mmCIF file of C-alpha atoms in Angstrom:
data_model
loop_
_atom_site.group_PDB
_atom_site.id
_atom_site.type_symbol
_atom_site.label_atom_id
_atom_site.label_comp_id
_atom_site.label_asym_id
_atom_site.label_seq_id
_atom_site.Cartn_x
_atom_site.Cartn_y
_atom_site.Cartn_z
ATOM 1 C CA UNK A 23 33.118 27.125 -57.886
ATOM 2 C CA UNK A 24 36.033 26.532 -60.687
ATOM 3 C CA UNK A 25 38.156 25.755 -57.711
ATOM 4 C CA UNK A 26 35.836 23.112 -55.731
ATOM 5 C CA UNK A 27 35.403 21.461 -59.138
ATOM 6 C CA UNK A 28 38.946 21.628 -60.084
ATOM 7 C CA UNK A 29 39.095 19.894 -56.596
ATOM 8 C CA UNK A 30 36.875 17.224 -56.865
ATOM 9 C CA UNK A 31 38.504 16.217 -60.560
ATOM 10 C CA UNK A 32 41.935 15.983 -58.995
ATOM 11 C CA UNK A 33 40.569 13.938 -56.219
ATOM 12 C CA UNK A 34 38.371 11.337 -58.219
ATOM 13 C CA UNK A 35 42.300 11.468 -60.694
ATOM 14 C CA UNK A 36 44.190 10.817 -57.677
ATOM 15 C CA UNK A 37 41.837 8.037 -56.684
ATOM 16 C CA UNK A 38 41.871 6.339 -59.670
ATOM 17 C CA UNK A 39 45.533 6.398 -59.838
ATOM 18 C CA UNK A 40 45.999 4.486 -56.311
ATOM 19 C CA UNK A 41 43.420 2.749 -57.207
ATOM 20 C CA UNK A 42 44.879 1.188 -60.967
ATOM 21 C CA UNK A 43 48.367 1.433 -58.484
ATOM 22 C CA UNK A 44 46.946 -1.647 -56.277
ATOM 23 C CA UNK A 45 45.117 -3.088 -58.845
ATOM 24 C CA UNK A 46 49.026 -3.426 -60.733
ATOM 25 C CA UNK A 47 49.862 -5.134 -57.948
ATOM 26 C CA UNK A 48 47.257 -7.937 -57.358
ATOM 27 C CA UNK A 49 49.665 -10.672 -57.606
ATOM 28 C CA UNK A 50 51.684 -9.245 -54.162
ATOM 29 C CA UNK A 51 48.378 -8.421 -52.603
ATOM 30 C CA UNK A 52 46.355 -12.362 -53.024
ATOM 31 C CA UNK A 53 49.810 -13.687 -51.987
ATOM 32 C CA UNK A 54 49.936 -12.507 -49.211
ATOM 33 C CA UNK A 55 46.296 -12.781 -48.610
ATOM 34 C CA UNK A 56 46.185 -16.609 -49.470
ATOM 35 C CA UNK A 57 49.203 -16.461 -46.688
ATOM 36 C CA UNK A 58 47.313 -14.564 -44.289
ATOM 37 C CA UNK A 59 44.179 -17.623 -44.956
ATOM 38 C CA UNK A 60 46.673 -19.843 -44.411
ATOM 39 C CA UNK A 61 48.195 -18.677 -40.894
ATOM 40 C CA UNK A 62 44.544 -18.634 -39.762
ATOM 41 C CA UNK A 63 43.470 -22.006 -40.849
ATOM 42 C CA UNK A 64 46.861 -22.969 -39.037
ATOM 43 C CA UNK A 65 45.726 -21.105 -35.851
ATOM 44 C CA UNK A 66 42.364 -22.810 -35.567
ATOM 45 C CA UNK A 67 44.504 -26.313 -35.919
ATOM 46 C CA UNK A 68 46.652 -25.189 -33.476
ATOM 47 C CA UNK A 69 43.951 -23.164 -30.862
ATOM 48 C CA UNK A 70 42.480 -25.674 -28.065
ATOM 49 C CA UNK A 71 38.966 -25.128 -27.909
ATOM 50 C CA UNK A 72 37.806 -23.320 -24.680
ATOM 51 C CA UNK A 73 34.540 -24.161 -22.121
ATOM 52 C CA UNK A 74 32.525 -21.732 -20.909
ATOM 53 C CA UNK A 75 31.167 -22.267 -17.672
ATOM 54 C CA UNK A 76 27.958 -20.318 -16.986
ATOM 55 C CA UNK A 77 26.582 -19.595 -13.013
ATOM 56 C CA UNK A 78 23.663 -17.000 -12.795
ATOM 57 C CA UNK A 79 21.732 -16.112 -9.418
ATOM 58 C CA UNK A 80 19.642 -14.049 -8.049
ATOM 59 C CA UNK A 81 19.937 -11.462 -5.710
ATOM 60 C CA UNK A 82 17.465 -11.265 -2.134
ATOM 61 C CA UNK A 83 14.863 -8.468 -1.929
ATOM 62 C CA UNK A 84 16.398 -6.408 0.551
ATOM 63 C CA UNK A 85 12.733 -4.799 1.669
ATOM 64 C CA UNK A 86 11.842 -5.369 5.242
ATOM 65 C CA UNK A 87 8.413 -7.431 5.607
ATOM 66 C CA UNK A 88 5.484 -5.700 7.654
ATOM 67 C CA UNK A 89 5.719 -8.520 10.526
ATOM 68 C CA UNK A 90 9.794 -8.336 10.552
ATOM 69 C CA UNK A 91 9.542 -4.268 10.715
ATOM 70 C CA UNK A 92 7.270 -4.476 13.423
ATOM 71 C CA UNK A 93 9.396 -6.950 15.186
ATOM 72 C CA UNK A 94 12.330 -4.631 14.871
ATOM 73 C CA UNK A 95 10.533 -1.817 16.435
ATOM 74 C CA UNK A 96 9.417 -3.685 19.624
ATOM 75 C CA UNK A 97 13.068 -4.530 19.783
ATOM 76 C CA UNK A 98 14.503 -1.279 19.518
ATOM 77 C CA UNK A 99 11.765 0.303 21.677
ATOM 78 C CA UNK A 100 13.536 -2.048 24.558
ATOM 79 C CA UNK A 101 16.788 -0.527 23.122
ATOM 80 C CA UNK A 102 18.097 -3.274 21.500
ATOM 81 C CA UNK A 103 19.625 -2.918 18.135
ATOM 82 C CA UNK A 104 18.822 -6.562 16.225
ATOM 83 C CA UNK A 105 21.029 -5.201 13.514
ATOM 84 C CA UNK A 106 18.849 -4.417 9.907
ATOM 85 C CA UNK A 107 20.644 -5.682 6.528
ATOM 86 C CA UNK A 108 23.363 -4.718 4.284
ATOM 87 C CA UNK A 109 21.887 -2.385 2.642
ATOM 88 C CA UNK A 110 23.828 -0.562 -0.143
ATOM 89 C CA UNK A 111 26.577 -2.160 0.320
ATOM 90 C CA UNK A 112 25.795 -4.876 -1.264
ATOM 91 C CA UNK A 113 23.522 -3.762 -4.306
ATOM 92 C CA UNK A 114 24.377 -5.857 -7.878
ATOM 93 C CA UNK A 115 27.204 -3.500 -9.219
ATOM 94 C CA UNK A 116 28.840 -3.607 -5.903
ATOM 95 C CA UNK A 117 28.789 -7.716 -5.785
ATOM 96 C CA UNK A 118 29.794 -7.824 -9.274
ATOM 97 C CA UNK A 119 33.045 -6.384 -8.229
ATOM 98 C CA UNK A 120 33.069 -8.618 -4.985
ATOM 99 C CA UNK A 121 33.129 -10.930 -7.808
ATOM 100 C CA UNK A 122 36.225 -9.810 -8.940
ATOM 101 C CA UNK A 123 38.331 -8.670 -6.179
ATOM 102 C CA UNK A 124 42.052 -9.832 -5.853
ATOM 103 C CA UNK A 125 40.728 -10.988 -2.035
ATOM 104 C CA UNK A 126 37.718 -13.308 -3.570
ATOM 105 C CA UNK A 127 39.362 -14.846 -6.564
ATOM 106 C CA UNK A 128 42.653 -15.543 -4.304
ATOM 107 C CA UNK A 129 40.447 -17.723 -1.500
ATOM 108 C CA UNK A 130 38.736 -19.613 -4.537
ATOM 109 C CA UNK A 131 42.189 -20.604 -6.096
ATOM 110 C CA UNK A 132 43.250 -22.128 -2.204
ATOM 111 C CA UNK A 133 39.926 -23.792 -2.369
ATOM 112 C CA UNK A 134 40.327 -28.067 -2.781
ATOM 113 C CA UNK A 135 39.202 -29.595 -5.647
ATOM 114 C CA UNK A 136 39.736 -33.415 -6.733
ATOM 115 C CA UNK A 137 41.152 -34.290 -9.810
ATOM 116 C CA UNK A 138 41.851 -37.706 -11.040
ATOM 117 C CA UNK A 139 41.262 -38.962 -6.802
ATOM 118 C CA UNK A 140 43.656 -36.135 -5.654
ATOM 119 C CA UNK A 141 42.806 -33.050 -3.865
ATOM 120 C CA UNK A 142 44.940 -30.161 -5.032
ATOM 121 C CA UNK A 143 44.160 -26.617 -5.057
ATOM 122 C CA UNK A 144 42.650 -24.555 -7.909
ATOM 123 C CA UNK A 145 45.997 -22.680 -8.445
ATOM 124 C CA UNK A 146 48.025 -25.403 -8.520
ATOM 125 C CA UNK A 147 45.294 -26.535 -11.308
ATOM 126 C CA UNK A 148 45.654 -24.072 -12.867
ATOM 127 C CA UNK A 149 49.519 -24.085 -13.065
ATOM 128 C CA UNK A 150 49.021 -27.629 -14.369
ATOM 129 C CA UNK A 151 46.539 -26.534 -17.455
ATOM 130 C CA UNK A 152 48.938 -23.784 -18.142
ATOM 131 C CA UNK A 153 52.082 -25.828 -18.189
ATOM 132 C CA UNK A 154 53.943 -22.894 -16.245
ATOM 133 C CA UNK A 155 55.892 -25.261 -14.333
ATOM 134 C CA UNK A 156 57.711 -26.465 -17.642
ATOM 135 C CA UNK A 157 58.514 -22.732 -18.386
ATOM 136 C CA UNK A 158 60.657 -22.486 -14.252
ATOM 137 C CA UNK A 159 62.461 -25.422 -15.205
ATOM 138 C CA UNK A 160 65.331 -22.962 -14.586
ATOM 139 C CA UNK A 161 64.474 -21.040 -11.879
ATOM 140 C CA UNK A 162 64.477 -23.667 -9.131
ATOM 141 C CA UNK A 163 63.007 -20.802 -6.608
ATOM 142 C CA UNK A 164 59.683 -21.082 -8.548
ATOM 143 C CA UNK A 165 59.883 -24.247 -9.700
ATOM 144 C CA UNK A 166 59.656 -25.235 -6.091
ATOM 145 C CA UNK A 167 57.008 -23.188 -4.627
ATOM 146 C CA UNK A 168 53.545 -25.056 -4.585
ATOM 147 C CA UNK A 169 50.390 -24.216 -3.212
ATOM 148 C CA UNK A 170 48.212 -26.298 -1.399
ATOM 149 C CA UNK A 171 44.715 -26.480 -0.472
ATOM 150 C CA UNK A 172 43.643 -24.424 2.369
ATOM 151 C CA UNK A 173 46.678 -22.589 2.769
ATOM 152 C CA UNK A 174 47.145 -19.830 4.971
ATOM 153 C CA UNK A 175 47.496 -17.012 2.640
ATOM 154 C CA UNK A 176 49.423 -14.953 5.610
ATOM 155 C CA UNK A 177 52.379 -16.972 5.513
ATOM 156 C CA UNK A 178 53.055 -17.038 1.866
ATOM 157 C CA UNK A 179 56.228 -16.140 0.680
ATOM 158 C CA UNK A 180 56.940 -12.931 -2.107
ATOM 159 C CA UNK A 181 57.354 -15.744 -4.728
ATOM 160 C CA UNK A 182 54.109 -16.966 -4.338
ATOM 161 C CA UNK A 183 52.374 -13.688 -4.126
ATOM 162 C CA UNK A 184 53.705 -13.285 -7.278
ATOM 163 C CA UNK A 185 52.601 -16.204 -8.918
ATOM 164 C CA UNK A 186 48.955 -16.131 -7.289
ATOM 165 C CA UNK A 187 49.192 -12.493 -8.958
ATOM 166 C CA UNK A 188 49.675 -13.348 -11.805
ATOM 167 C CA UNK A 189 46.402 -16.195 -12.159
ATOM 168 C CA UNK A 190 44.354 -13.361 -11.022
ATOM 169 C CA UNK A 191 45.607 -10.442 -13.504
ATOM 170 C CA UNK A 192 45.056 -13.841 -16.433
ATOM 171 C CA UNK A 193 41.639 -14.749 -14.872
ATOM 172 C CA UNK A 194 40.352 -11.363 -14.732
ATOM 173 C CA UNK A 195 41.592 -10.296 -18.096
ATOM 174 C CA UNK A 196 41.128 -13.318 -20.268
ATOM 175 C CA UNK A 197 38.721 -15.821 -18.200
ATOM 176 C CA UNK A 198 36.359 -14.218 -15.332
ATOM 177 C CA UNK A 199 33.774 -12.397 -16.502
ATOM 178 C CA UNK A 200 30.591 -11.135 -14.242
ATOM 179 C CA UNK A 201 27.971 -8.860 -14.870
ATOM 180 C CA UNK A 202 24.033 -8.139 -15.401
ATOM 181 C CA UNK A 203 22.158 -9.141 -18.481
ATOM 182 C CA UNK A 204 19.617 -6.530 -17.805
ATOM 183 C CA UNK A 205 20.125 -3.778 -14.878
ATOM 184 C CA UNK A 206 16.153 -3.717 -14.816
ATOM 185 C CA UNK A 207 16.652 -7.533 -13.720
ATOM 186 C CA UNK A 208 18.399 -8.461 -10.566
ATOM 187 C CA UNK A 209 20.139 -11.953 -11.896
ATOM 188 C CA UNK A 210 24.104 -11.697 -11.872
ATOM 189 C CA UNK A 211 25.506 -14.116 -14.125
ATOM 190 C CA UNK A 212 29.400 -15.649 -13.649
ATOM 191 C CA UNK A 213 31.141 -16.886 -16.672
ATOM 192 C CA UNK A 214 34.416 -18.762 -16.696
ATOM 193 C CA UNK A 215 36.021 -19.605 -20.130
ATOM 194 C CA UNK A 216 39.154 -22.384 -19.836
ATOM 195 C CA UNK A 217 40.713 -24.696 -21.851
ATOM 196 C CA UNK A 218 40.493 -27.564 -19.073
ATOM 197 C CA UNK A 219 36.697 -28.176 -18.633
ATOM 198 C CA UNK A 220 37.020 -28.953 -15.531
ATOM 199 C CA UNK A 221 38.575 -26.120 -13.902
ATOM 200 C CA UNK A 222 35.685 -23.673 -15.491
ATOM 201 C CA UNK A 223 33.301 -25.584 -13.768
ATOM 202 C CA UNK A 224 35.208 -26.006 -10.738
ATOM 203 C CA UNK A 225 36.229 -22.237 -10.314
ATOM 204 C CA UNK A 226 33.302 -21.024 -11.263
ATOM 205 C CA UNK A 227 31.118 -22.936 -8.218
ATOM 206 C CA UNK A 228 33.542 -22.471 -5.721
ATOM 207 C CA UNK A 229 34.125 -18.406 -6.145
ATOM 208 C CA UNK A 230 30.293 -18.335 -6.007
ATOM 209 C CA UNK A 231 30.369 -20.190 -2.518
ATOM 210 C CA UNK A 232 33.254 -18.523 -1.687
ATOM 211 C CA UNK A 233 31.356 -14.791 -2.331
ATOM 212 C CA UNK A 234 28.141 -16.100 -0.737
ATOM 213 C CA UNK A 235 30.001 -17.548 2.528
ATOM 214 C CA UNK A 236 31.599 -13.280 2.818
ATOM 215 C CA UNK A 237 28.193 -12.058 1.527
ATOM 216 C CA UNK A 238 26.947 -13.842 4.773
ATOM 217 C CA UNK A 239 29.003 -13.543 7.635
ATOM 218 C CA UNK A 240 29.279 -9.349 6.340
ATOM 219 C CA UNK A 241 25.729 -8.869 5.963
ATOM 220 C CA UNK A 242 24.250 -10.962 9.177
ATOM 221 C CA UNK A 243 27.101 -10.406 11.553
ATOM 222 C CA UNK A 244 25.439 -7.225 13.756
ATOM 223 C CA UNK A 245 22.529 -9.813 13.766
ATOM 224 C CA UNK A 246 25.184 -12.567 14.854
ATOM 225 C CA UNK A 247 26.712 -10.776 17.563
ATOM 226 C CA UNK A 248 23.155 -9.445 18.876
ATOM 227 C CA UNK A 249 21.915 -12.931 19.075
ATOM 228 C CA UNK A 250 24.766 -14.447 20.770
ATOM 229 C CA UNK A 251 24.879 -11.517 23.261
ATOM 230 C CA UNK A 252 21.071 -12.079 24.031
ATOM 231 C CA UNK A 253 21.342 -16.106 24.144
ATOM 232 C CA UNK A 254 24.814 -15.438 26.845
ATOM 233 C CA UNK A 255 22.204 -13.276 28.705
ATOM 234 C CA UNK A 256 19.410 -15.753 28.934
ATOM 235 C CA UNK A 257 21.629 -18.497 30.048
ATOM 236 C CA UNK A 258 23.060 -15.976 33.224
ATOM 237 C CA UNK A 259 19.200 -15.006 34.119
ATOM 238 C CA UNK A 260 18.379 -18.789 33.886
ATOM 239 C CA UNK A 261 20.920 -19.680 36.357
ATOM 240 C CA UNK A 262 19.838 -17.003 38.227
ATOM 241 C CA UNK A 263 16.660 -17.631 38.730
ATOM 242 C CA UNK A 264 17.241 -21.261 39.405
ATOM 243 C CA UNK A 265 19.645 -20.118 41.907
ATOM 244 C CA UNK A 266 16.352 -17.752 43.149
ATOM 245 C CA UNK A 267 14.118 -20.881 43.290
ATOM 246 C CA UNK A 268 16.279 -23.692 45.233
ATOM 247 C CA UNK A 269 16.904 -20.284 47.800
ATOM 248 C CA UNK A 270 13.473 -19.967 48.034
ATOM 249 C CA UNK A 271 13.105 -23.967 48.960
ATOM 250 C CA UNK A 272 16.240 -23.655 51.643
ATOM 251 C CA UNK A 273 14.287 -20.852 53.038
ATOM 252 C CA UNK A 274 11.381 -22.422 53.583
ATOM 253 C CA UNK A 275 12.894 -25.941 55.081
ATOM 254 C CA UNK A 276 14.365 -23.730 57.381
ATOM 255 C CA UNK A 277 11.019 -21.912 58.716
ATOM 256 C CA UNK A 278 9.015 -25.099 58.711
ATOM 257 C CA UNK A 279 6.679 -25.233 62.177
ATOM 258 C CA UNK A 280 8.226 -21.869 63.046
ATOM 259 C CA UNK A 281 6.498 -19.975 65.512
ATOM 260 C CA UNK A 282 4.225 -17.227 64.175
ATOM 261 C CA UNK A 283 5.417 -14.577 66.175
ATOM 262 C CA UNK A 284 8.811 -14.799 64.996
ATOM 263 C CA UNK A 285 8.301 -13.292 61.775
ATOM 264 C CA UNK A 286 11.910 -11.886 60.991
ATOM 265 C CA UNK A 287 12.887 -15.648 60.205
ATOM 266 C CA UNK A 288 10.793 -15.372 57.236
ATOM 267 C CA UNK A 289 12.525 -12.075 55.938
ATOM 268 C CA UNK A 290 15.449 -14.580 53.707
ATOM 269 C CA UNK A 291 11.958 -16.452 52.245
ATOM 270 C CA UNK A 292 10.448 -13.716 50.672
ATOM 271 C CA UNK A 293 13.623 -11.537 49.449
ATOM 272 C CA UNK A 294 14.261 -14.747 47.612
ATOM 273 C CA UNK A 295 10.426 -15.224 46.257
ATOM 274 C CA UNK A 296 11.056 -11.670 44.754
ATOM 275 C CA UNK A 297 14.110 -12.567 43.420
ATOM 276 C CA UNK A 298 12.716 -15.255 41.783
ATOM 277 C CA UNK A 299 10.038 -12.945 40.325
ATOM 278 C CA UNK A 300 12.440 -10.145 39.015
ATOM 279 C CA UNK A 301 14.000 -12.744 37.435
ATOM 280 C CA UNK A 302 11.073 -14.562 36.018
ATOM 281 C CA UNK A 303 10.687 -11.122 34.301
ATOM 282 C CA UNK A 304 13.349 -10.309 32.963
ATOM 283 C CA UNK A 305 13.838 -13.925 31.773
ATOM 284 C CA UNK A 306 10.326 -13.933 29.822
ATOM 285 C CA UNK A 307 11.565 -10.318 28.455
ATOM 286 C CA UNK A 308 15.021 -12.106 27.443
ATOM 287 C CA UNK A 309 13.913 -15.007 25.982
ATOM 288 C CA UNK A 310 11.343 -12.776 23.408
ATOM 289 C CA UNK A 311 14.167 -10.864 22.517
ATOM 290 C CA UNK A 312 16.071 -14.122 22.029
ATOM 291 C CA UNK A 313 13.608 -14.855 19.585
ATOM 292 C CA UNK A 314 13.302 -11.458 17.792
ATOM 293 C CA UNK A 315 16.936 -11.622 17.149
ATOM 294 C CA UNK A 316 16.760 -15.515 15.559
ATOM 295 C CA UNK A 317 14.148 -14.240 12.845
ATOM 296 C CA UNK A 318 16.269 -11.416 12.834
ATOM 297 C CA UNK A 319 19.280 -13.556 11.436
ATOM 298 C CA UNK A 320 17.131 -15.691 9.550
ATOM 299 C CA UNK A 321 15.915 -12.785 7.707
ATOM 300 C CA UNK A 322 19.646 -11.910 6.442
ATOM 301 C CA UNK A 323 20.892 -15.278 6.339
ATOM 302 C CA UNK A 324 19.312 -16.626 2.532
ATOM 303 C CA UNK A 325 21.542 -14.290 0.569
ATOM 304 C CA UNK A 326 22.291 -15.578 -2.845
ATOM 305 C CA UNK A 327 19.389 -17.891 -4.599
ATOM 306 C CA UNK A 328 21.615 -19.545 -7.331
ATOM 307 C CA UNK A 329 19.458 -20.127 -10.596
ATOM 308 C CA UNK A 330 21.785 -22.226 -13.040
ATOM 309 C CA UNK A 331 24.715 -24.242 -12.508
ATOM 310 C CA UNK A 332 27.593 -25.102 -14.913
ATOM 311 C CA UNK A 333 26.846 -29.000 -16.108
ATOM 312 C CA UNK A 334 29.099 -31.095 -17.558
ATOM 313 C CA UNK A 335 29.480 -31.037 -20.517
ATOM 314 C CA UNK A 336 30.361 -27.157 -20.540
ATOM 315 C CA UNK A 337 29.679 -25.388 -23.827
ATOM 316 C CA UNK A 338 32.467 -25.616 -26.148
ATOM 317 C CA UNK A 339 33.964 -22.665 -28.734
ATOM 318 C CA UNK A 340 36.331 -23.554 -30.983
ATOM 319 C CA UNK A 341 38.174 -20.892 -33.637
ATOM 320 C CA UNK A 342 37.005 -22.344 -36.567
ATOM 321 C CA UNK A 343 38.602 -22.908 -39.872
ATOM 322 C CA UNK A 344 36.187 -20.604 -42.039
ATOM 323 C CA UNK A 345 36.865 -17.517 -39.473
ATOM 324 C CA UNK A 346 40.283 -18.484 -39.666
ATOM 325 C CA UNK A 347 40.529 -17.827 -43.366
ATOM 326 C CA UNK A 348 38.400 -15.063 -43.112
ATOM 327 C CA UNK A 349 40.739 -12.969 -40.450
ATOM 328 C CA UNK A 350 43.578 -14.489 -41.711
ATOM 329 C CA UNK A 351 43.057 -13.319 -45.479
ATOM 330 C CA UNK A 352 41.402 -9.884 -44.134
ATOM 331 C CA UNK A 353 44.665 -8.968 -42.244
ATOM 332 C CA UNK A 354 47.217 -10.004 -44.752
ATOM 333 C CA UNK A 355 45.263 -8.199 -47.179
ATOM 334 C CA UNK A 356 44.585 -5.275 -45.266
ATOM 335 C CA UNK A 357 48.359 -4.997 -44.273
ATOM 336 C CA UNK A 358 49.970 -5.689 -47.480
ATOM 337 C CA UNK A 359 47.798 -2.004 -48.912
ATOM 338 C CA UNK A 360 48.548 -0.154 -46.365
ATOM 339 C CA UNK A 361 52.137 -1.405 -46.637
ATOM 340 C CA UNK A 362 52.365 -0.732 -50.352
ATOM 341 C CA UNK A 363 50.569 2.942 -49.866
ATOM 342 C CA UNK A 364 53.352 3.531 -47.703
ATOM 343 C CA UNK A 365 56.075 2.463 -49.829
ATOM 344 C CA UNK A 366 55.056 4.714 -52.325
ATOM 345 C CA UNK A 367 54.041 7.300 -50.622
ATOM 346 C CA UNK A 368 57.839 7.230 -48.914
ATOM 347 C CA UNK A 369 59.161 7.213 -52.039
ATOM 348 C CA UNK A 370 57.662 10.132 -53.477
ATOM 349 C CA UNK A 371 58.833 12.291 -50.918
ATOM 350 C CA UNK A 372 63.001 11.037 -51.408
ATOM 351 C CA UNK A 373 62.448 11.202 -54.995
#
């Protein structure tokens, strides 16, 4: 017990010594504090103010309705497959990082936009806000590369896969942001922070068209390619059986006031009327199926219900002067201690 309170006394001594230490050196320490205030209120002089462009949506129930399931089955029990939807592919967390992907945000920069009556690309935009080309002055092998709008990205060279890397590693890590509120609520929200107003709002609408045109053509395409199959197939059995039916007319022209007893002249006239009902059948069975498949693709074609859009003008947040001082003093403070602690500390140990 003598020891723990022999402790304690040294401690609450030692602590009183830093402490009338720092307090000795209050001049240094608000110095470099009224410095630190006066970097930040510099900063927030300096700092362009950013706009945050906001896009939220909402996300289709991917349940199957009792009239739709039944349809299916009547489908399948003819052993056709009218495809089904997505399912877990495409459940929020999994289009949040569609969102993101290097593929997504790389088709929304090719995307045209018009600025000041000219259509440029949302890269070269965004080389523009950034002022990068001012920084390749001296590489001429940059300086020269330039991408315009709807590009094929397959023939780009290594310099621009470079450059189009590096907008996506600053978008991603300083600008794009997606994610759910609430992961009880199925609304994904997109938010786009830039200091040119207009390419927030720009990039943000375009990379949600540009997700819900991929969302589509993923998530309906068995549908797609059933329907098209089916509508190729009516078209043949159509000309079939219209094929069937002027047959059936030749046939008869030619057997007009035959003789009854010659029956075997009327054998081409009715192998053609039977024709023309097999095909009748399998027509009427066609076309149904035809149909099936169009609410099918109907069903899986509304993917994305967009909710808000980003309206000009975009929110603005600016790095005001009072936080300014307030980080600014905090951190010159807060270093100045810990480099005076330090110091002393240091020179205890050569002494």
């Amino acid at each position: 017990m003598e020891n723990d309170e022999i402790s304690l006394k040294e401690l609450i001594n030692k602590a009183k010594e830093w402490y009338w230490f720092l307090l000795s050196k209050w001049k240094i320490i608000i110095l470099v504090g009224m410095i630190g205030a006066s970097i930040g209120v510099v900063y927030s002089l300096v700092k362009k103010p950013t706009y945050k462009a906001t896009l939220s949506f909402a996300l289709e129930d991917e349940k199957n309705g009792g009239g739709i399931g039944g349809a299916l089955g009547l489908a399948s029990s003819f052993g056709l497959d009218l495809g089904s939807s997505g399912g877990g592919i495409f459940t929020a967390s999994n289009l949040t990082e569609l969102f993101k992907s290097r593929t997504m945000v790389e088709k929304t920069l090719l995307r045209s936009v018009s600025v000041n009556g000219k259509n440029i690309s949302l890269a070269e935009m965004f080389i523009q806000n950034n002022k990068w080309r001012e920084h390749w002055k001296d590489n001429l092998k940059v300086a020269s590369i330039e991408f315009l709008p709807a590009s094929d990205r397959k023939n780009f060279t290594r310099v621009q896969d470079s450059v189009l890397g590096l907008i996506y590693n600053k978008l991603l890590k300083e600008e794009l942001s997606v994610g759910q509120k609430d992961k009880k609520i199925s609304i994904i929200s997109i938010d786009v922070s830039s200091a040119n107003e207009l390419f927030a709002k720009y990039f943000c609408e375009e990379l949600a068209k540009e997700v819900g045109k991929f969302y589509i053509e993923t998530k309906s395409k068995k549908a797609r390619i059933n329907m098209n199959i089916l509508e190729r197939q009516v078209d043949s059995i159509r000309r079939e059986l219209n094929g069937s039916i002027t047959g059936v007319a030749i046939a008869n022209d030619n057997t007009f006031n035959l003789n009854p007893a010659l029956n075997v002249k009327r054998a081409p006239s009715a192998r053609r009327q039977v024709d023309v009902q097999a095909n009748t059948a399998i027509l009427t069975e066609l076309v149904k199926q035809a149909e099936l498949a169009k609410v099918t693709l109907r069903k899986e074609t509304p993917l994305i219900q967009v909710i808000d859009r980003p309206i000009l003008p975009l929110a603005k947040e600016r790095f005001g002067k009072a936080k300014g001082i307030i980080i600014g003093g905090f951190f010159g403070v807060f270093f100045t201690v810990i480099y005076l602690i330090v110091k002393r500390i240091l020179r205890s140990l050569n002494a």
